[in-house]
PDB file of C-alpha atoms and ligand atoms in Angstrom:
ATOM      1  CA  MET M 884     -29.459  -1.639  -9.452  1.00  0.00           C
ATOM      2  CA  GLU M 885     -29.277  -5.152  -7.621  1.00  0.00           C
ATOM      3  CA  ALA M 886     -29.754  -5.367  -4.048  1.00  0.00           C
ATOM      4  CA  LEU M 887     -26.420  -4.010  -2.093  1.00  0.00           C
ATOM      5  CA  GLN M 888     -25.655  -5.748   1.027  1.00  0.00           C
ATOM      6  CA  TYR M 889     -24.070  -3.907   3.696  1.00  0.00           C
ATOM      7  CA  LYS M 890     -23.398  -3.761   7.339  1.00  0.00           C
ATOM      8  CA  ILE M 891     -24.286  -0.684   9.618  1.00  0.00           C
ATOM      9  CA  VAL M 892     -21.884   0.169  12.449  1.00  0.00           C
ATOM     10  CA  ARG M 893     -23.633   3.120  14.477  1.00  0.00           C
ATOM     11  CA  SER M 894     -21.395   4.884  16.861  1.00  0.00           C
ATOM     12  CA  ARG M 895     -21.144   8.451  18.563  1.00  0.00           C
ATOM     13  CA  ARG M 896     -20.055  10.164  15.429  1.00  0.00           C
ATOM     14  CA  LYS M 897     -21.345  13.163  13.237  1.00  0.00           C
ATOM     15  CA  THR M 898     -21.193  12.292  10.006  1.00  0.00           C
ATOM     16  CA  LEU M 899     -21.881   8.749   7.588  1.00  0.00           C
ATOM     17  CA  SER M 900     -19.008   7.102   5.752  1.00  0.00           C
ATOM     18  CA  VAL M 901     -18.665   4.188   3.600  1.00  0.00           C
ATOM     19  CA  SER M 902     -15.925   1.762   3.068  1.00  0.00           C
ATOM     20  CA  VAL M 903     -15.233  -1.513   1.136  1.00  0.00           C
ATOM     21  CA  SER M 904     -13.193  -4.109   2.928  1.00  0.00           C
ATOM     22  CA  ARG M 905     -10.630  -5.931   0.956  1.00  0.00           C
ATOM     23  CA  THR M 906     -12.893  -8.951   0.977  1.00  0.00           C
ATOM     24  CA  GLY M 907     -15.611  -6.693  -0.773  1.00  0.00           C
ATOM     25  CA  GLU M 908     -17.858  -5.980   2.378  1.00  0.00           C
ATOM     26  CA  VAL M 909     -19.486  -2.755   2.520  1.00  0.00           C
ATOM     27  CA  VAL M 910     -19.685  -1.204   5.910  1.00  0.00           C
ATOM     28  CA  VAL M 911     -21.676   2.037   6.484  1.00  0.00           C
ATOM     29  CA  ARG M 912     -20.628   4.066   9.652  1.00  0.00           C
ATOM     30  CA  ALA M 913     -23.319   6.157  10.980  1.00  0.00           C
ATOM     31  CA  PRO M 914     -24.156   8.442  14.070  1.00  0.00           C
ATOM     32  CA  LEU M 915     -26.452   6.576  16.560  1.00  0.00           C
ATOM     33  CA  ALA M 916     -29.526   8.643  15.619  1.00  0.00           C
ATOM     34  CA  ALA M 917     -29.198   8.157  11.887  1.00  0.00           C
ATOM     35  CA  ARG M 918     -32.360   6.827  10.332  1.00  0.00           C
ATOM     36  CA  ASP M 919     -32.281   3.651   8.178  1.00  0.00           C
ATOM     37  CA  SER M 920     -33.628   5.598   5.068  1.00  0.00           C
ATOM     38  CA  GLU M 921     -30.973   8.122   5.675  1.00  0.00           C
ATOM     39  CA  VAL M 922     -28.321   5.457   5.562  1.00  0.00           C
ATOM     40  CA  GLN M 923     -30.047   3.756   2.468  1.00  0.00           C
ATOM     41  CA  ALA M 924     -30.023   7.331   0.809  1.00  0.00           C
ATOM     42  CA  PHE M 925     -26.240   7.607   1.707  1.00  0.00           C
ATOM     43  CA  VAL M 926     -25.349   4.269   0.228  1.00  0.00           C
ATOM     44  CA  LEU M 927     -27.277   4.621  -2.986  1.00  0.00           C
ATOM     45  CA  ARG M 928     -25.489   7.942  -3.695  1.00  0.00           C
ATOM     46  CA  HIS M 929     -22.293   6.173  -2.923  1.00  0.00           C
ATOM     47  CA  VAL M 930     -23.057   3.040  -5.468  1.00  0.00           C
ATOM     48  CA  ARG M 931     -20.832   3.774  -8.115  1.00  0.00           C
ATOM     49  CA  TRP M 932     -17.922   4.296  -5.834  1.00  0.00           C
ATOM     50  CA  ILE M 933     -18.636   1.162  -4.132  1.00  0.00           C
ATOM     51  CA  GLU M 934     -18.645  -0.700  -7.412  1.00  0.00           C
ATOM     52  CA  ALA M 935     -15.406   1.207  -8.825  1.00  0.00           C
ATOM     53  CA  ARG M 936     -13.911  -0.063  -5.610  1.00  0.00           C
ATOM     54  CA  ARG M 937     -14.987  -3.613  -5.692  1.00  0.00           C
ATOM     55  CA  ALA M 938     -13.811  -3.667  -9.419  1.00  0.00           C
ATOM     56  CA  ARG M 939     -10.404  -2.602  -8.729  1.00  0.00           C
ATOM     57  CA  LEU M 940     -10.094  -4.832  -5.686  1.00  0.00           C
ATOM     58  CA  ALA M 941     -11.261  -7.866  -7.920  1.00  0.00           C
ATOM     59  CA  ALA M 942      -8.691  -6.958 -10.685  1.00  0.00           C
ATOM     60  CA  ASN M 943      -6.308  -6.665  -8.085  1.00  0.00           C
ATOM     61  CA  LYS M 944      -6.758  -9.799  -6.379  1.00  0.00           C
ATOM     62  CA  LEU M 945      -3.911 -11.932  -5.950  1.00  0.00           C
ATOM     63  CA  ASP M 946      -4.044 -15.324  -7.726  1.00  0.00           C
ATOM     64  CA  LEU M 947      -1.516 -17.760  -5.731  1.00  0.00           C
ATOM     65  CA  SER M 948      -2.382 -20.957  -7.733  1.00  0.00           C
ATOM     66  CA  ASP M 949       0.010 -23.130  -9.503  1.00  0.00           C
ATOM     67  CA  GLY M 950       1.173 -21.105 -12.829  1.00  0.00           C
ATOM     68  CA  ALA M 951      -0.019 -18.003 -11.567  1.00  0.00           C
ATOM     69  CA  VAL M 952       2.254 -14.993 -12.320  1.00  0.00           C
ATOM     70  CA  VAL M 953       3.161 -12.556  -9.429  1.00  0.00           C
ATOM     71  CA  THR M 954       5.080  -9.468 -10.245  1.00  0.00           C
ATOM     72  CA  LEU M 955       7.408  -8.026  -7.673  1.00  0.00           C
ATOM     73  CA  LEU M 956       9.348  -4.872  -8.180  1.00  0.00           C
ATOM     74  CA  GLY M 957       8.527  -5.150 -11.736  1.00  0.00           C
ATOM     75  CA  VAL M 958       9.884  -8.576 -12.162  1.00  0.00           C
ATOM     76  CA  PRO M 959       7.426 -11.516 -12.942  1.00  0.00           C
ATOM     77  CA  TYR M 960       7.619 -14.592 -10.836  1.00  0.00           C
ATOM     78  CA  THR M 961       5.659 -17.882 -11.558  1.00  0.00           C
ATOM     79  CA  ILE M 962       4.012 -19.829  -8.651  1.00  0.00           C
ATOM     80  CA  ALA M 963       4.699 -23.248  -8.067  1.00  0.00           C
ATOM     81  CA  GLU M 964       4.142 -25.782  -5.405  1.00  0.00           C
ATOM     82  CA  GLY M 965       7.176 -26.484  -3.102  1.00  0.00           C
ATOM     83  CA  PRO M 966       8.777 -25.364   0.162  1.00  0.00           C
ATOM     84  CA  PRO M 967       8.422 -21.457   0.276  1.00  0.00           C
ATOM     85  CA  ARG M 968      11.341 -19.757  -1.698  1.00  0.00           C
ATOM     86  CA  ILE M 969      11.758 -16.811  -3.939  1.00  0.00           C
ATOM     87  CA  ARG M 970      14.067 -17.733  -6.718  1.00  0.00           C
ATOM     88  CA  SER M 971      14.650 -16.256 -10.200  1.00  0.00           C
ATOM     89  CA  GLY M 972      11.542 -16.023 -11.857  1.00  0.00           C
ATOM     90  CA  VAL M 973       9.799 -18.625  -9.677  1.00  0.00           C
ATOM     91  CA  ILE M 974       8.076 -18.295  -6.131  1.00  0.00           C
ATOM     92  CA  THR M 975       7.645 -21.659  -4.615  1.00  0.00           C
ATOM     93  CA  LEU M 976       4.679 -22.015  -1.805  1.00  0.00           C
ATOM     94  CA  PRO M 977       3.118 -24.889   0.256  1.00  0.00           C
ATOM     95  CA  ARG M 978      -0.078 -26.248  -1.020  1.00  0.00           C
ATOM     96  CA  GLU M 979      -1.988 -24.763   2.129  1.00  0.00           C
ATOM     97  CA  GLY M 980      -1.624 -21.289   3.583  1.00  0.00           C
ATOM     98  CA  ARG M 981       0.020 -19.781   0.460  1.00  0.00           C
ATOM     99  CA  GLU M 982      -0.979 -16.088   1.636  1.00  0.00           C
ATOM    100  CA  ALA M 983       0.833 -16.358   4.936  1.00  0.00           C
ATOM    101  CA  ALA M 984       3.683 -18.185   3.219  1.00  0.00           C
ATOM    102  CA  LEU M 985       4.149 -15.365   0.619  1.00  0.00           C
ATOM    103  CA  THR M 986       3.733 -12.869   3.442  1.00  0.00           C
ATOM    104  CA  ALA M 987       6.823 -14.350   5.381  1.00  0.00           C
ATOM    105  CA  LEU M 988       8.773 -14.385   2.181  1.00  0.00           C
ATOM    106  CA  LEU M 989       8.014 -10.836   1.388  1.00  0.00           C
ATOM    107  CA  ARG M 990       9.232  -9.567   4.560  1.00  0.00           C
ATOM    108  CA  PRO M 991      12.999 -10.227   4.025  1.00  0.00           C
ATOM    109  CA  PHE M 992      12.381  -9.820   0.069  1.00  0.00           C
ATOM    110  CA  ALA M 993      11.353  -6.136   0.875  1.00  0.00           C
ATOM    111  CA  LYS M 994      13.907  -5.598   3.573  1.00  0.00           C
ATOM    112  CA  SER M 995      16.911  -6.270   0.971  1.00  0.00           C
ATOM    113  CA  ALA M 996      15.398  -4.481  -1.604  1.00  0.00           C
ATOM    114  CA  VAL M 997      14.728  -1.450   0.526  1.00  0.00           C
ATOM    115  CA  THR M 998      18.082  -1.755   2.249  1.00  0.00           C
ATOM    116  CA  ALA M 999      19.967  -1.871  -1.080  1.00  0.00           C
ATOM    117  CA  LEU M1000      18.187   1.570  -2.222  1.00  0.00           C
ATOM    118  CA  VAL M1001      18.547   3.182   0.984  1.00  0.00           C
ATOM    119  CA  ASN M1002      22.253   2.586   0.985  1.00  0.00           C
ATOM    120  CA  GLU M1003      22.426   3.403  -2.483  1.00  0.00           C
ATOM    121  CA  TYR M1004      20.829   7.101  -2.112  1.00  0.00           C
ATOM    122  CA  ALA M1005      22.513   7.412   1.356  1.00  0.00           C
ATOM    123  CA  ALA M1006      26.045   7.016  -0.138  1.00  0.00           C
ATOM    124  CA  ARG M1007      25.273   9.340  -3.080  1.00  0.00           C
ATOM    125  CA  TYR M1008      23.237  11.953  -1.542  1.00  0.00           C
ATOM    126  CA  GLY M1009      25.025  12.027   2.290  1.00  0.00           C
ATOM    127  CA  PHE M1010      21.755  11.050   4.037  1.00  0.00           C
ATOM    128  CA  THR M1011      22.197   9.441   7.381  1.00  0.00           C
ATOM    129  CA  TYR M1012      19.725   7.153   9.027  1.00  0.00           C
ATOM    130  CA  ARG M1013      19.487   5.085  12.155  1.00  0.00           C
ATOM    131  CA  SER M1014      17.699   1.976  11.253  1.00  0.00           C
ATOM    132  CA  ILE M1015      15.427   0.237   8.689  1.00  0.00           C
ATOM    133  CA  ARG M1016      12.299  -1.654   9.815  1.00  0.00           C
ATOM    134  CA  ILE M1017       9.866  -3.731   7.561  1.00  0.00           C
ATOM    135  CA  THR M1018       6.048  -3.121   8.689  1.00  0.00           C
ATOM    136  CA  SER M1019       2.736  -4.784   7.577  1.00  0.00           C
ATOM    137  CA  ALA M1020       1.027  -1.305   7.185  1.00  0.00           C
ATOM    138  CA  ARG M1021      -1.387  -1.005   4.840  1.00  0.00           C
ATOM    139  CA  GLY M1022      -1.974   2.732   4.979  1.00  0.00           C
ATOM    140  CA  ARG M1023       1.586   3.970   4.010  1.00  0.00           C
ATOM    141  CA  TRP M1024       4.395   2.724   2.043  1.00  0.00           C
ATOM    142  CA  GLY M1025       7.064   4.300   4.622  1.00  0.00           C
ATOM    143  CA  SER M1026       7.578   6.616   7.308  1.00  0.00           C
ATOM    144  CA  CYS M1027      10.478   8.353   9.030  1.00  0.00           C
ATOM    145  CA  ASN M1028      10.644   9.596  12.560  1.00  0.00           C
ATOM    146  CA  ALA M1029      12.570  12.283  13.984  1.00  0.00           C
ATOM    147  CA  ARG M1030      15.529   9.975  15.137  1.00  0.00           C
ATOM    148  CA  GLY M1031      15.975   8.941  11.514  1.00  0.00           C
ATOM    149  CA  ALA M1032      14.549   5.442  11.872  1.00  0.00           C
ATOM    150  CA  LEU M1033      12.857   4.199   8.786  1.00  0.00           C
ATOM    151  CA  ALA M1034      10.064   1.992   8.073  1.00  0.00           C
ATOM    152  CA  PHE M1035       8.699   0.499   4.907  1.00  0.00           C
ATOM    153  CA  SER M1036       5.769  -1.792   4.366  1.00  0.00           C
ATOM    154  CA  PHE M1037       6.679  -5.388   3.088  1.00  0.00           C
ATOM    155  CA  ARG M1038       3.864  -4.596   0.537  1.00  0.00           C
ATOM    156  CA  THR M1039       6.302  -2.167  -1.312  1.00  0.00           C
ATOM    157  CA  ALA M1040       7.421  -5.504  -2.808  1.00  0.00           C
ATOM    158  CA  PHE M1041       4.312  -5.101  -5.160  1.00  0.00           C
ATOM    159  CA  LEU M1042       5.525  -1.896  -6.438  1.00  0.00           C
ATOM    160  CA  SER M1043       7.438  -1.122  -9.437  1.00  0.00           C
ATOM    161  CA  GLU M1044      11.324  -0.499  -8.905  1.00  0.00           C
ATOM    162  CA  GLU M1045      10.585   3.268  -9.870  1.00  0.00           C
ATOM    163  CA  GLN M1046       7.741   3.646  -7.390  1.00  0.00           C
ATOM    164  CA  LEU M1047       9.946   2.129  -4.646  1.00  0.00           C
ATOM    165  CA  ARG M1048      12.981   4.368  -5.357  1.00  0.00           C
ATOM    166  CA  TYR M1049      10.555   7.350  -5.128  1.00  0.00           C
ATOM    167  CA  VAL M1050       9.255   5.729  -1.622  1.00  0.00           C
ATOM    168  CA  VAL M1051      13.056   5.424  -0.321  1.00  0.00           C
ATOM    169  CA  VAL M1052      13.983   8.814  -1.548  1.00  0.00           C
ATOM    170  CA  HIS M1053      11.054  10.520   0.044  1.00  0.00           C
ATOM    171  CA  GLU M1054      11.606   9.033   3.330  1.00  0.00           C
ATOM    172  CA  LEU M1055      15.580   9.773   3.186  1.00  0.00           C
ATOM    173  CA  CYS M1056      14.516  13.228   2.488  1.00  0.00           C
ATOM    174  CA  HIS M1057      12.772  13.192   6.000  1.00  0.00           C
ATOM    175  CA  THR M1058      15.772  12.734   7.709  1.00  0.00           C
ATOM    176  CA  LYS M1059      16.723  16.096   6.618  1.00  0.00           C
ATOM    177  CA  ARG M1060      13.330  17.780   6.845  1.00  0.00           C
ATOM    178  CA  LEU M1061      10.110  16.192   8.705  1.00  0.00           C
ATOM    179  CA  ASP M1062       7.599  18.451   6.904  1.00  0.00           C
ATOM    180  CA  HIS M1063       6.212  18.214   3.359  1.00  0.00           C
ATOM    181  CA  SER M1064       7.180  21.673   2.853  1.00  0.00           C
ATOM    182  CA  ALA M1065       8.328  23.326  -0.730  1.00  0.00           C
ATOM    183  CA  LEU M1066      11.818  23.012   0.684  1.00  0.00           C
ATOM    184  CA  PHE M1067      11.189  19.211   1.294  1.00  0.00           C
ATOM    185  CA  TRP M1068       9.899  18.914  -2.181  1.00  0.00           C
ATOM    186  CA  ARG M1069      12.607  20.464  -3.602  1.00  0.00           C
ATOM    187  CA  GLU M1070      15.028  18.075  -2.081  1.00  0.00           C
ATOM    188  CA  VAL M1071      13.080  15.139  -3.487  1.00  0.00           C
ATOM    189  CA  GLY M1072      12.730  16.744  -7.104  1.00  0.00           C
ATOM    190  CA  ALA M1073      16.745  17.248  -6.824  1.00  0.00           C
ATOM    191  CA  ILE M1074      17.212  13.616  -6.734  1.00  0.00           C
ATOM    192  CA  LEU M1075      14.057  12.260  -8.762  1.00  0.00           C
ATOM    193  CA  PRO M1076      13.250  14.987 -11.194  1.00  0.00           C
ATOM    194  CA  ASN M1077      10.115  12.964 -12.458  1.00  0.00           C
ATOM    195  CA  TYR M1078       8.746  12.480  -9.043  1.00  0.00           C
ATOM    196  CA  ILE M1079       5.535  14.216  -9.314  1.00  0.00           C
ATOM    197  CA  LYS M1080       4.514  11.459 -12.000  1.00  0.00           C
ATOM    198  CA  VAL M1081       5.815   8.873  -9.971  1.00  0.00           C
ATOM    199  CA  ARG M1082       4.131  10.118  -7.060  1.00  0.00           C
ATOM    200  CA  ARG M1083       0.808  10.104  -8.893  1.00  0.00           C
ATOM    201  CA  SER M1084       1.344   6.659 -10.152  1.00  0.00           C
ATOM    202  CA  LEU M1085       1.590   5.682  -6.427  1.00  0.00           C
ATOM    203  CA  ARG M1086      -1.668   6.933  -5.458  1.00  0.00           C
ATOM    204  CA  ALA M1087      -3.344   4.928  -8.116  1.00  0.00           C
ATOM    205  CA  ALA M1088      -1.072   1.801  -6.878  1.00  0.00           C
ATOM    206  CA  SER M1089      -2.648   2.308  -3.276  1.00  0.00           C
ATOM    207  CA  VAL M1090      -4.980  -0.523  -4.105  1.00  0.00           C
ATOM    208  CA  VAL M1091      -2.104  -3.141  -4.113  1.00  0.00           C
ATOM    209  CA  MET M1092      -1.935  -2.590  -0.466  1.00  0.00           C
ATOM    210  CA  ASP M1093      -5.034  -4.880  -0.285  1.00  0.00           C
ATOM    211  CA  ARG M1094      -3.643  -7.728  -2.198  1.00  0.00           C
ATOM    212  CA  LEU M1095      -2.285  -9.540   0.869  1.00  0.00           C
TER     213      LEU M1095
HETATM  214 ZN1   ZN A 937       6.346  12.153   3.802  1.00  0.00          ZN
END
């Protein structure tokens, strides 16, 4: 194994943990009293996991150079230089600051896609909700609070349409039940009979959260 660089962050915690940031940096969180040899052994035990995570990040890295293709809700768009805009099949971005420009475009893009689906399912299955908000969340695709305020990450734009439908239905079902009980899943399954498969694919897709 080649030497693996990592950063140690010590704090008043009881266990060791390792994470890989979206830029590939390895950070080990350790208790104050952990010996360096202990930390090193821990990292060694997790080398395979670290490498797999880095490979997944690299494979998912967003290429925003001219001519690159970015897929949004299953539809491919070619990147070109121009004022920030999403048109059919083409996303134009300025020469500099492309990630920030795309982020700004994806918020309204996600908002209109999510709103259309929320309204479609709300009308068909009689859900009521209070509002729809687009967030920058990385840890979760969507959420719903007790008042029926729905929130969705702009990163849902990187999902397939089928996956986004599942995220929308999941949150809408929370307007009726806030838990993840058997009754909740029965509700989801009544609308999307194949939801278990989609839910599994969504877990595998969590790495796209780190794209932008
Ligand atoms: Zn849920």
